mmCIF file with all atom_site columns, C-alpha atoms in Angstrom:
data_model
loop_
_atom_site.group_PDB
_atom_site.id
_atom_site.type_symbol
_atom_site.label_atom_id
_atom_site.label_alt_id
_atom_site.label_comp_id
_atom_site.label_asym_id
_atom_site.label_entity_id
_atom_site.label_seq_id
_atom_site.pdbx_PDB_ins_code
_atom_site.Cartn_x
_atom_site.Cartn_y
_atom_site.Cartn_z
_atom_site.occupancy
_atom_site.B_iso_or_equiv
_atom_site.pdbx_formal_charge
_atom_site.auth_seq_id
_atom_site.auth_comp_id
_atom_site.auth_asym_id
_atom_site.auth_atom_id
_atom_site.pdbx_PDB_model_num
ATOM 1   C CA . MET A 1 1   ? 8.332   -2.680  8.272   1.00 0.00 ? 567 MET A CA 1
ATOM 2   C CA . GLY A 1 2   ? 5.840   0.130   8.305   1.00 0.00 ? 568 GLY A CA 1
ATOM 3   C CA . LYS A 1 3   ? 4.637   0.039   4.824   1.00 0.00 ? 569 LYS A CA 1
ATOM 4   C CA . PRO A 1 4   ? 2.230   -2.832  3.445   1.00 0.00 ? 570 PRO A CA 1
ATOM 5   C CA . VAL A 1 5   ? 3.858   -5.586  1.774   1.00 0.00 ? 571 VAL A CA 1
ATOM 6   C CA . ILE A 1 6   ? 2.332   -7.756  -0.827  1.00 0.00 ? 572 ILE A CA 1
ATOM 7   C CA . ALA A 1 7   ? 3.868   -11.187 -2.088  1.00 0.00 ? 573 ALA A CA 1
ATOM 8   C CA . ALA A 1 8   ? 3.520   -11.978 -5.773  1.00 0.00 ? 574 ALA A CA 1
ATOM 9   C CA . VAL A 1 9   ? 3.860   -15.761 -5.997  1.00 0.00 ? 575 VAL A CA 1
ATOM 10  C CA . ASN A 1 10  ? 4.582   -17.153 -9.496  1.00 0.00 ? 576 ASN A CA 1
ATOM 11  C CA . GLY A 1 11  ? 5.386   -20.995 -9.391  1.00 0.00 ? 577 GLY A CA 1
ATOM 12  C CA . PRO A 1 12  ? 6.407   -23.220 -6.784  1.00 0.00 ? 578 PRO A CA 1
ATOM 13  C CA . CYS A 1 13  ? 6.413   -21.449 -3.273  1.00 0.00 ? 579 CYS A CA 1
ATOM 14  C CA . ALA A 1 14  ? 7.772   -24.017 -0.710  1.00 0.00 ? 580 ALA A CA 1
ATOM 15  C CA . GLY A 1 15  ? 9.997   -24.026 2.664   1.00 0.00 ? 581 GLY A CA 1
ATOM 16  C CA . ALA A 1 16  ? 11.761  -20.968 3.350   1.00 0.00 ? 582 ALA A CA 1
ATOM 17  C CA . GLY A 1 17  ? 10.184  -19.300 0.704   1.00 0.00 ? 583 GLY A CA 1
ATOM 18  C CA . PHE A 1 18  ? 6.600   -20.169 1.888   1.00 0.00 ? 584 PHE A CA 1
ATOM 19  C CA . SER A 1 19  ? 7.730   -18.703 4.898   1.00 0.00 ? 585 SER A CA 1
ATOM 20  C CA . PHE A 1 20  ? 8.594   -15.208 3.318   1.00 0.00 ? 586 PHE A CA 1
ATOM 21  C CA . ALA A 1 21  ? 5.580   -15.076 1.524   1.00 0.00 ? 587 ALA A CA 1
ATOM 22  C CA . LEU A 1 22  ? 3.596   -15.432 4.769   1.00 0.00 ? 588 LEU A CA 1
ATOM 23  C CA . ALA A 1 23  ? 5.405   -13.046 6.460   1.00 0.00 ? 589 ALA A CA 1
ATOM 24  C CA . CYS A 1 24  ? 3.849   -10.502 3.730   1.00 0.00 ? 590 CYS A CA 1
ATOM 25  C CA . ASP A 1 25  ? 0.776   -8.442  4.600   1.00 0.00 ? 591 ASP A CA 1
ATOM 26  C CA . MET A 1 26  ? -0.981  -9.868  1.738   1.00 0.00 ? 592 MET A CA 1
ATOM 27  C CA . GLN A 1 27  ? -0.561  -12.580 -1.152  1.00 0.00 ? 593 GLN A CA 1
ATOM 28  C CA . ILE A 1 28  ? -1.597  -12.681 -4.255  1.00 0.00 ? 594 ILE A CA 1
ATOM 29  C CA . ALA A 1 29  ? -0.570  -15.695 -6.596  1.00 0.00 ? 595 ALA A CA 1
ATOM 30  C CA . ALA A 1 30  ? -0.742  -16.707 -9.925  1.00 0.00 ? 596 ALA A CA 1
ATOM 31  C CA . ASP A 1 31  ? -3.339  -19.509 -11.085 1.00 0.00 ? 597 ASP A CA 1
ATOM 32  C CA . ALA A 1 32  ? -0.310  -22.113 -11.764 1.00 0.00 ? 598 ALA A CA 1
ATOM 33  C CA . ALA A 1 33  ? 1.357   -21.263 -8.140  1.00 0.00 ? 599 ALA A CA 1
ATOM 34  C CA . THR A 1 34  ? 1.724   -24.077 -5.565  1.00 0.00 ? 600 THR A CA 1
ATOM 35  C CA . PHE A 1 35  ? 2.430   -23.912 -2.181  1.00 0.00 ? 601 PHE A CA 1
ATOM 36  C CA . GLY A 1 36  ? 3.764   -26.243 0.896   1.00 0.00 ? 602 GLY A CA 1
ATOM 37  C CA . ALA A 1 37  ? 5.086   -26.078 4.125   1.00 0.00 ? 603 ALA A CA 1
ATOM 38  C CA . SER A 1 38  ? 7.401   -29.014 3.066   1.00 0.00 ? 604 SER A CA 1
ATOM 39  C CA . PHE A 1 39  ? 9.980   -29.100 6.185   1.00 0.00 ? 605 PHE A CA 1
ATOM 40  C CA . ALA A 1 40  ? 9.194   -32.372 7.238   1.00 0.00 ? 606 ALA A CA 1
ATOM 41  C CA . ARG A 1 41  ? 9.611   -34.049 4.217   1.00 0.00 ? 607 ARG A CA 1
ATOM 42  C CA . ILE A 1 42  ? 13.339  -33.303 4.281   1.00 0.00 ? 608 ILE A CA 1
ATOM 43  C CA . GLY A 1 43  ? 13.632  -33.838 8.311   1.00 0.00 ? 609 GLY A CA 1
ATOM 44  C CA . LEU A 1 44  ? 13.124  -29.992 8.894   1.00 0.00 ? 610 LEU A CA 1
ATOM 45  C CA . HIS A 1 45  ? 11.168  -27.842 11.193  1.00 0.00 ? 611 HIS A CA 1
ATOM 46  C CA . PRO A 1 46  ? 9.603   -24.772 9.609   1.00 0.00 ? 612 PRO A CA 1
ATOM 47  C CA . ASP A 1 47  ? 11.740  -21.876 9.983   1.00 0.00 ? 613 ASP A CA 1
ATOM 48  C CA . TRP A 1 48  ? 11.773  -18.011 9.063   1.00 0.00 ? 614 TRP A CA 1
ATOM 49  C CA . GLY A 1 49  ? 8.698   -17.388 10.877  1.00 0.00 ? 615 GLY A CA 1
ATOM 50  C CA . GLY A 1 50  ? 6.488   -20.118 9.199   1.00 0.00 ? 616 GLY A CA 1
ATOM 51  C CA . SER A 1 51  ? 5.086   -21.763 12.370  1.00 0.00 ? 617 SER A CA 1
ATOM 52  C CA . TRP A 1 52  ? 4.022   -18.582 13.441  1.00 0.00 ? 618 TRP A CA 1
ATOM 53  C CA . PHE A 1 53  ? 2.345   -16.996 10.831  1.00 0.00 ? 619 PHE A CA 1
ATOM 54  C CA . LEU A 1 54  ? 0.830   -20.052 8.966   1.00 0.00 ? 620 LEU A CA 1
ATOM 55  C CA . PRO A 1 55  ? -1.885  -20.681 11.885  1.00 0.00 ? 621 PRO A CA 1
ATOM 56  C CA . LYS A 1 56  ? -2.651  -16.931 11.889  1.00 0.00 ? 622 LYS A CA 1
ATOM 57  C CA . LEU A 1 57  ? -3.537  -17.246 8.418   1.00 0.00 ? 623 LEU A CA 1
ATOM 58  C CA . VAL A 1 58  ? -5.154  -20.884 7.921   1.00 0.00 ? 624 VAL A CA 1
ATOM 59  C CA . GLY A 1 59  ? -6.262  -21.629 11.601  1.00 0.00 ? 625 GLY A CA 1
ATOM 60  C CA . SER A 1 60  ? -4.437  -24.349 13.704  1.00 0.00 ? 626 SER A CA 1
ATOM 61  C CA . ALA A 1 61  ? -5.924  -27.719 11.894  1.00 0.00 ? 627 ALA A CA 1
ATOM 62  C CA . ASN A 1 62  ? -4.815  -26.101 8.698   1.00 0.00 ? 628 ASN A CA 1
ATOM 63  C CA . ALA A 1 63  ? -1.358  -25.299 9.447   1.00 0.00 ? 629 ALA A CA 1
ATOM 64  C CA . CYS A 1 64  ? -0.927  -28.946 10.843  1.00 0.00 ? 630 CYS A CA 1
ATOM 65  C CA . GLU A 1 65  ? -2.164  -30.611 7.856   1.00 0.00 ? 631 GLU A CA 1
ATOM 66  C CA . LEU A 1 66  ? 0.012   -28.647 5.758   1.00 0.00 ? 632 LEU A CA 1
ATOM 67  C CA . VAL A 1 67  ? 3.501   -28.863 8.015   1.00 0.00 ? 633 VAL A CA 1
ATOM 68  C CA . PHE A 1 68  ? 2.807   -32.242 9.060   1.00 0.00 ? 634 PHE A CA 1
ATOM 69  C CA . THR A 1 69  ? 2.277   -33.769 5.735   1.00 0.00 ? 635 THR A CA 1
ATOM 70  C CA . GLY A 1 70  ? 4.398   -31.264 3.411   1.00 0.00 ? 636 GLY A CA 1
ATOM 71  C CA . THR A 1 71  ? 1.887   -31.358 0.994   1.00 0.00 ? 637 THR A CA 1
ATOM 72  C CA . MET A 1 72  ? 2.134   -29.144 -1.931  1.00 0.00 ? 638 MET A CA 1
ATOM 73  C CA . ILE A 1 73  ? -1.454  -27.271 -2.725  1.00 0.00 ? 639 ILE A CA 1
ATOM 74  C CA . SER A 1 74  ? -2.691  -25.134 -5.422  1.00 0.00 ? 640 SER A CA 1
ATOM 75  C CA . ALA A 1 75  ? -3.539  -21.677 -5.602  1.00 0.00 ? 641 ALA A CA 1
ATOM 76  C CA . LEU A 1 76  ? -6.941  -22.070 -5.433  1.00 0.00 ? 642 LEU A CA 1
ATOM 77  C CA . GLU A 1 77  ? -6.775  -24.078 -2.343  1.00 0.00 ? 643 GLU A CA 1
ATOM 78  C CA . ALA A 1 78  ? -4.935  -21.467 -0.782  1.00 0.00 ? 644 ALA A CA 1
ATOM 79  C CA . GLU A 1 79  ? -7.120  -19.028 -1.681  1.00 0.00 ? 645 GLU A CA 1
ATOM 80  C CA . ARG A 1 80  ? -9.568  -21.173 -0.029  1.00 0.00 ? 646 ARG A CA 1
ATOM 81  C CA . ILE A 1 81  ? -8.142  -21.976 3.390   1.00 0.00 ? 647 ILE A CA 1
ATOM 82  C CA . GLY A 1 82  ? -7.362  -18.196 3.518   1.00 0.00 ? 648 GLY A CA 1
ATOM 83  C CA . LEU A 1 83  ? -3.283  -18.475 2.400   1.00 0.00 ? 649 LEU A CA 1
ATOM 84  C CA . VAL A 1 84  ? -3.485  -16.075 -0.270  1.00 0.00 ? 650 VAL A CA 1
ATOM 85  C CA . ASN A 1 85  ? -5.800  -12.904 -0.581  1.00 0.00 ? 651 ASN A CA 1
ATOM 86  C CA . ARG A 1 86  ? -6.801  -13.949 -4.371  1.00 0.00 ? 652 ARG A CA 1
ATOM 87  C CA . THR A 1 87  ? -6.061  -15.638 -7.360  1.00 0.00 ? 653 THR A CA 1
ATOM 88  C CA . VAL A 1 88  ? -5.286  -14.672 -10.842 1.00 0.00 ? 654 VAL A CA 1
ATOM 89  C CA . PRO A 1 89  ? -4.351  -15.916 -14.076 1.00 0.00 ? 655 PRO A CA 1
ATOM 90  C CA . HIS A 1 90  ? -0.669  -15.652 -14.486 1.00 0.00 ? 656 HIS A CA 1
ATOM 91  C CA . ASP A 1 91  ? -0.349  -12.902 -16.953 1.00 0.00 ? 657 ASP A CA 1
ATOM 92  C CA . GLN A 1 92  ? -2.400  -10.729 -14.746 1.00 0.00 ? 658 GLN A CA 1
ATOM 93  C CA . LEU A 1 93  ? -0.310  -11.196 -11.800 1.00 0.00 ? 659 LEU A CA 1
ATOM 94  C CA . MET A 1 94  ? 2.183   -8.271  -11.921 1.00 0.00 ? 660 MET A CA 1
ATOM 95  C CA . SER A 1 95  ? -0.320  -5.782  -13.005 1.00 0.00 ? 661 SER A CA 1
ATOM 96  C CA . THR A 1 96  ? -2.816  -7.027  -10.136 1.00 0.00 ? 662 THR A CA 1
ATOM 97  C CA . VAL A 1 97  ? -0.238  -6.402  -7.527  1.00 0.00 ? 663 VAL A CA 1
ATOM 98  C CA . LEU A 1 98  ? 0.606   -3.043  -9.025  1.00 0.00 ? 664 LEU A CA 1
ATOM 99  C CA . ASP A 1 99  ? -2.555  -2.071  -8.936  1.00 0.00 ? 665 ASP A CA 1
ATOM 100 C CA . LEU A 1 100 ? -2.783  -3.057  -5.512  1.00 0.00 ? 666 LEU A CA 1
ATOM 101 C CA . ALA A 1 101 ? 0.047   -1.382  -4.427  1.00 0.00 ? 667 ALA A CA 1
ATOM 102 C CA . ASN A 1 102 ? -0.815  2.111   -6.478  1.00 0.00 ? 668 ASN A CA 1
ATOM 103 C CA . ARG A 1 103 ? -4.168  1.930   -4.763  1.00 0.00 ? 669 ARG A CA 1
ATOM 104 C CA . MET A 1 104 ? -2.478  1.656   -1.236  1.00 0.00 ? 670 MET A CA 1
ATOM 105 C CA . ALA A 1 105 ? -0.338  4.363   -2.004  1.00 0.00 ? 671 ALA A CA 1
ATOM 106 C CA . LYS A 1 106 ? -2.809  6.987   -2.799  1.00 0.00 ? 672 LYS A CA 1
ATOM 107 C CA . ASN A 1 107 ? -3.661  6.769   0.899   1.00 0.00 ? 673 ASN A CA 1
ATOM 108 C CA . ALA A 1 108 ? -2.018  8.847   4.026   1.00 0.00 ? 674 ALA A CA 1
ATOM 109 C CA . PRO A 1 109 ? 1.191   6.827   4.544   1.00 0.00 ? 675 PRO A CA 1
ATOM 110 C CA . ARG A 1 110 ? 1.133   7.447   8.386   1.00 0.00 ? 676 ARG A CA 1
ATOM 111 C CA . VAL A 1 111 ? -2.777  5.832   8.623   1.00 0.00 ? 677 VAL A CA 1
ATOM 112 C CA . LEU A 1 112 ? -1.084  2.522   6.944   1.00 0.00 ? 678 LEU A CA 1
ATOM 113 C CA . ARG A 1 113 ? 1.586   2.433   8.885   1.00 0.00 ? 679 ARG A CA 1
ATOM 114 C CA . LEU A 1 114 ? -0.570  3.055   12.321  1.00 0.00 ? 680 LEU A CA 1
ATOM 115 C CA . ALA A 1 115 ? -3.152  0.491   11.021  1.00 0.00 ? 681 ALA A CA 1
ATOM 116 C CA . LYS A 1 116 ? -0.773  -2.198  10.090  1.00 0.00 ? 682 LYS A CA 1
ATOM 117 C CA . GLU A 1 117 ? 0.753   -1.592  13.825  1.00 0.00 ? 683 GLU A CA 1
ATOM 118 C CA . SER A 1 118 ? -2.936  -2.080  14.933  1.00 0.00 ? 684 SER A CA 1
ATOM 119 C CA . ILE A 1 119 ? -3.721  -5.097  13.104  1.00 0.00 ? 685 ILE A CA 1
ATOM 120 C CA . TYR A 1 120 ? -0.709  -6.977  14.353  1.00 0.00 ? 686 TYR A CA 1
ATOM 121 C CA . ARG A 1 121 ? -0.763  -5.922  17.865  1.00 0.00 ? 687 ARG A CA 1
ATOM 122 C CA . SER A 1 122 ? -4.477  -6.774  17.651  1.00 0.00 ? 688 SER A CA 1
ATOM 123 C CA . LEU A 1 123 ? -3.523  -10.598 17.171  1.00 0.00 ? 689 LEU A CA 1
ATOM 124 C CA . THR A 1 124 ? -2.049  -10.831 20.741  1.00 0.00 ? 690 THR A CA 1
ATOM 125 C CA . SER A 1 125 ? -4.825  -8.140  22.864  1.00 0.00 ? 691 SER A CA 1
ATOM 126 C CA . ASP A 1 126 ? -8.224  -8.218  23.832  1.00 0.00 ? 692 ASP A CA 1
ATOM 127 C CA . LEU A 1 127 ? -10.614 -5.588  22.841  1.00 0.00 ? 693 LEU A CA 1
ATOM 128 C CA . GLU A 1 128 ? -10.205 -3.208  25.369  1.00 0.00 ? 694 GLU A CA 1
ATOM 129 C CA . THR A 1 129 ? -6.734  -2.767  24.681  1.00 0.00 ? 695 THR A CA 1
ATOM 130 C CA . ALA A 1 130 ? -7.674  -2.608  20.727  1.00 0.00 ? 696 ALA A CA 1
ATOM 131 C CA . PHE A 1 131 ? -10.313 0.354   21.366  1.00 0.00 ? 697 PHE A CA 1
ATOM 132 C CA . ALA A 1 132 ? -7.522  2.197   23.560  1.00 0.00 ? 698 ALA A CA 1
ATOM 133 C CA . ARG A 1 133 ? -5.222  2.182   20.889  1.00 0.00 ? 699 ARG A CA 1
ATOM 134 C CA . GLU A 1 134 ? -7.455  3.182   18.112  1.00 0.00 ? 700 GLU A CA 1
ATOM 135 C CA . SER A 1 135 ? -8.591  6.310   20.056  1.00 0.00 ? 701 SER A CA 1
ATOM 136 C CA . GLU A 1 136 ? -4.956  7.042   20.598  1.00 0.00 ? 702 GLU A CA 1
ATOM 137 C CA . VAL A 1 137 ? -3.930  6.657   16.985  1.00 0.00 ? 703 VAL A CA 1
ATOM 138 C CA . GLN A 1 138 ? -7.077  7.970   15.629  1.00 0.00 ? 704 GLN A CA 1
ATOM 139 C CA . THR A 1 139 ? -6.530  11.427  17.952  1.00 0.00 ? 705 THR A CA 1
ATOM 140 C CA . GLN A 1 140 ? -2.915  11.440  16.262  1.00 0.00 ? 706 GLN A CA 1
ATOM 141 C CA . CYS A 1 141 ? -4.728  11.359  13.006  1.00 0.00 ? 707 CYS A CA 1
ATOM 142 C CA . PHE A 1 142 ? -7.484  13.634  13.503  1.00 0.00 ? 708 PHE A CA 1
ATOM 143 C CA . HIS A 1 143 ? -4.582  16.651  14.306  1.00 0.00 ? 709 HIS A CA 1
ATOM 144 C CA . SER A 1 144 ? -2.132  15.386  11.373  1.00 0.00 ? 710 SER A CA 1
ATOM 145 C CA . GLU A 1 145 ? -1.606  17.682  8.135   1.00 0.00 ? 711 GLU A CA 1
ATOM 146 C CA . ASP A 1 146 ? -2.828  14.641  5.789   1.00 0.00 ? 712 ASP A CA 1
ATOM 147 C CA . PHE A 1 147 ? -6.681  14.699  7.586   1.00 0.00 ? 713 PHE A CA 1
ATOM 148 C CA . LEU A 1 148 ? -7.000  18.461  6.968   1.00 0.00 ? 714 LEU A CA 1
ATOM 149 C CA . GLU A 1 149 ? -5.539  17.636  3.468   1.00 0.00 ? 715 GLU A CA 1
ATOM 150 C CA . GLY A 1 150 ? -7.992  14.487  2.944   1.00 0.00 ? 716 GLY A CA 1
ATOM 151 C CA . LEU A 1 151 ? -11.254 16.668  4.386   1.00 0.00 ? 717 LEU A CA 1
ATOM 152 C CA . THR A 1 152 ? -9.894  19.204  2.070   1.00 0.00 ? 718 THR A CA 1
ATOM 153 C CA . ALA A 1 153 ? -10.054 17.077  -0.839  1.00 0.00 ? 719 ALA A CA 1
ATOM 154 C CA . PHE A 1 154 ? -13.244 15.275  0.121   1.00 0.00 ? 720 PHE A CA 1
ATOM 155 C CA . THR A 1 155 ? -15.432 18.538  0.303   1.00 0.00 ? 721 THR A CA 1
ATOM 156 C CA . ALA A 1 156 ? -13.507 19.593  -3.084  1.00 0.00 ? 722 ALA A CA 1
ATOM 157 C CA . LYS A 1 157 ? -14.419 16.395  -4.780  1.00 0.00 ? 723 LYS A CA 1
ATOM 158 C CA . ARG A 1 158 ? -10.489 16.166  -5.775  1.00 0.00 ? 724 ARG A CA 1
ATOM 159 C CA . ASN A 1 159 ? -7.995  13.716  -4.943  1.00 0.00 ? 725 ASN A CA 1
ATOM 160 C CA . PRO A 1 160 ? -6.123  14.375  -1.837  1.00 0.00 ? 726 PRO A CA 1
ATOM 161 C CA . GLN A 1 161 ? -2.057  14.747  -2.208  1.00 0.00 ? 727 GLN A CA 1
ATOM 162 C CA . PHE A 1 162 ? -0.985  13.095  1.010   1.00 0.00 ? 728 PHE A CA 1
ATOM 163 C CA . LYS A 1 163 ? 2.471   13.893  2.779   1.00 0.00 ? 729 LYS A CA 1
ATOM 164 C CA . GLY A 1 164 ? 2.481   11.735  5.723   1.00 0.00 ? 730 GLY A CA 1
ATOM 165 C CA . ARG A 1 165 ? 2.425   14.769  8.021   1.00 0.00 ? 731 ARG A CA 1
#
């Protein structure tokens, strides 16, 4: 998906739901949420991309521990190991997620899509390839209507009105 995706986790997050949350670009958890790659506890292998996403978020050692033990961890522990971006009080979960989404929505949509692609491509490329990609997409952005709007708005000290062009 070309747009940023935020998981708002409020409660137990295990099995396929755990994998779905990992597939999101960002994860925000309520303080009472719990997380677990509980597949092995019922005789299953991680699915829905869990074995691919998990080590990229938390490293292979933490991924092994979570998958091999099936242990549920707290939201604070999930934040500590990099599984979630942040933990917030239960009653602030949706307002936090909506605030984050609204802040992103104010930015140029084309840039968000291109940056998301670049970030995920960088996971399997070298630095030289990343530099080449950055140069290519930066040139595209430099010649876009949104860049002109962003620059004009900046100099006029107003908020830009991006159109995705």
